[in-house]
Each structure stands twice: as structure tokens, then as C-alpha cells.
CSV table of C-alpha atoms in Angstrom, one decimal:
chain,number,residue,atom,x,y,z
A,1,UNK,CA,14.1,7.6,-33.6
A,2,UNK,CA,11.8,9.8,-31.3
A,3,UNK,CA,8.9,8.5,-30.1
A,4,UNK,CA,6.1,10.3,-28.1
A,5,UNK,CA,3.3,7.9,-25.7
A,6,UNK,CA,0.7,8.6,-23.9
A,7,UNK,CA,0.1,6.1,-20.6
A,8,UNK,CA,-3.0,7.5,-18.5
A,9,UNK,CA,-3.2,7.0,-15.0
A,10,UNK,CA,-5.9,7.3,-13.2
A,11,UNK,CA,-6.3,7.5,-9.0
A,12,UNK,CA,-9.3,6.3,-6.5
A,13,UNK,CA,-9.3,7.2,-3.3
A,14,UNK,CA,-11.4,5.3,-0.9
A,15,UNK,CA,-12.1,6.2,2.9
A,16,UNK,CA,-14.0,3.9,5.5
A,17,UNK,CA,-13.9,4.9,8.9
A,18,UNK,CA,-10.0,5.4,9.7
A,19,UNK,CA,-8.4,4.1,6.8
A,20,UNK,CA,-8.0,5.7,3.4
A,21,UNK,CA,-7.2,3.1,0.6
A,22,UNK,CA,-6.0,4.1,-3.0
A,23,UNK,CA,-5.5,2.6,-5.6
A,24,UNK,CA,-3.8,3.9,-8.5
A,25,UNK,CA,-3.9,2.2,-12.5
A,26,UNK,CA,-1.7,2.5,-14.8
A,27,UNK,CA,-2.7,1.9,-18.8
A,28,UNK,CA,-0.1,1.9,-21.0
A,29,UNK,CA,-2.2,1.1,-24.0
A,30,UNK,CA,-0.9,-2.7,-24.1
A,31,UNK,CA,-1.1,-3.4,-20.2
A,32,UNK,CA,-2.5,-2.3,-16.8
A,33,UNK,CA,-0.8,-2.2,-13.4
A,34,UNK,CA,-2.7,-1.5,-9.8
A,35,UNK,CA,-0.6,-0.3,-7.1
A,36,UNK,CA,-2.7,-0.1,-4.1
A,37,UNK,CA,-1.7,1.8,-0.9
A,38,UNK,CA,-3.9,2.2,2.9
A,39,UNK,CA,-3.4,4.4,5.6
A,40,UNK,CA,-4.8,4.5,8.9
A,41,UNK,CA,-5.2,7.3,11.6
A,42,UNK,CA,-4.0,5.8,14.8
A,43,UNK,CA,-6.9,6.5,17.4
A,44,UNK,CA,-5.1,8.7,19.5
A,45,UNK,CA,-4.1,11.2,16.6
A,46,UNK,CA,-5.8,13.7,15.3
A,47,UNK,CA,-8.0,12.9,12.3
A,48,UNK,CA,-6.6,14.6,9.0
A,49,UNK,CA,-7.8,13.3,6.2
A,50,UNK,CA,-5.1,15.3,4.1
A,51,UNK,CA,-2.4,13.0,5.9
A,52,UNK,CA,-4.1,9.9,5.1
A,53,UNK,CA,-4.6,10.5,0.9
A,54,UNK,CA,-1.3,11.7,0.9
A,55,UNK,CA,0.4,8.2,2.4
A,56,UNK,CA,-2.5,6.4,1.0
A,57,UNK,CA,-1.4,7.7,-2.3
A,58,UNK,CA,2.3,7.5,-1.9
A,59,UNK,CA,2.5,4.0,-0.9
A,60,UNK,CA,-0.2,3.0,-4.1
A,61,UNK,CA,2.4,4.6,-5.8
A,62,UNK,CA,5.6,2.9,-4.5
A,63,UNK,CA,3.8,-0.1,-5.2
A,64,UNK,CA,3.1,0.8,-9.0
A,65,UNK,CA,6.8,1.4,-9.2
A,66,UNK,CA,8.1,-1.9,-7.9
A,67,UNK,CA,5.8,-3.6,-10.0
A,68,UNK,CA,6.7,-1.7,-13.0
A,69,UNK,CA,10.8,-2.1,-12.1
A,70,UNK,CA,9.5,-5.7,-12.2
A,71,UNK,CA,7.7,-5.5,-15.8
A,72,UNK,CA,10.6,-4.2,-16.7
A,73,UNK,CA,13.3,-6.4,-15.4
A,74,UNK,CA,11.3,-9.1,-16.9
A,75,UNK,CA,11.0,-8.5,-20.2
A,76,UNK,CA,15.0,-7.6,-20.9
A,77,UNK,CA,15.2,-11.0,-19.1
A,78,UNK,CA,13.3,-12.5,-21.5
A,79,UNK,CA,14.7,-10.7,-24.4
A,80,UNK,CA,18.2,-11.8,-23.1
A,81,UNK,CA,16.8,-15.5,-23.1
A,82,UNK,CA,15.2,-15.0,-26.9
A,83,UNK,CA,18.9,-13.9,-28.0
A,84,UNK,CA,20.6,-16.6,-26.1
A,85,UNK,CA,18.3,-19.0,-28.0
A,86,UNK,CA,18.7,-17.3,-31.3
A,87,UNK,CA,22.5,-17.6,-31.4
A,88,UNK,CA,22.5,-21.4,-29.9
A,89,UNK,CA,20.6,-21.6,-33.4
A,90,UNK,CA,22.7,-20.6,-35.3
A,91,UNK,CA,26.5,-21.8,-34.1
């Protein structure tokens, strides 16, 4: 069966002072996740504000993707429990 979805994702970056913060959603159309991500310019190095979205960004996005590994493991988790129940039903 092929199947087409569209999940939307949508990115904020935020920047106060030394530190850039993102935070990136995820809607799937029946949930949301956050990952969130900061970065900070140590003082001594020089301010690029390129840098900071980047890592911002790629840590909000590691984030997202441990919690989504998570979703995932567990629901077949509890699809494997629904089954174990269904079959103690029926022996």
C-alpha cells in the first residue's frame, strides 16, 4: 500500500546576548515534538552568529530525533504488549 504524509516542521531561533536557543516542532498531524538546542559564544571567541544557529539548530535537532527514536520504540513496545495480551486470550 503506498502512502504519502505530510509532517511540517517549523524552526525558531532565539538570540539573547551570547546564546542562540532554537527550538524546532515537529507536527505530524496526530502529535507534536519540541527539540530545543542553545549555543553560546565563549567570551574570548569571536562572535559569529552563523556558528551559533547552526549548533543551536543541530543540537534542537538531535534532540527531536532522540525523542522521536523514543516515540517510536514506544509504541512497537506497546503494540508488542497488545499482542502478547491478545494471544494470552485466546490459548
Amino acid at each position: 500500500m503506498a502512502r504519502t504524509f505530510e509532517w511540517k516542521v517549523r524552526l525558531h531561533l532565539f538570540e539573547e546576548g551570547s546564546s542562540t536557543k532554537a527550538h524546532l516542532v515537529l507536527d505530524t498531524g496526530t502529535s507534536t515534538l519540541t527539540g530545543h538546542g542553545t549555543a553560546r559564544c565563549a567570551p574570548r571567541d569571536p562572535n559569529v552568529p552563523e556558528i551559533g544557529d547552526e549548533l543551536a539548530v543541530s543540537r534542537a535537532m538531535n534532540d527531536l530525533a532522540e525523542q522521536l527514536a523514543r516515540t517510536a520504540s514506544d509504541d512497537m513496545e506497546g503494540i508488542r504488549e497488545a499482542l502478547r495480551r491478545s494471544t494470552e486470550v485466546t490459548t
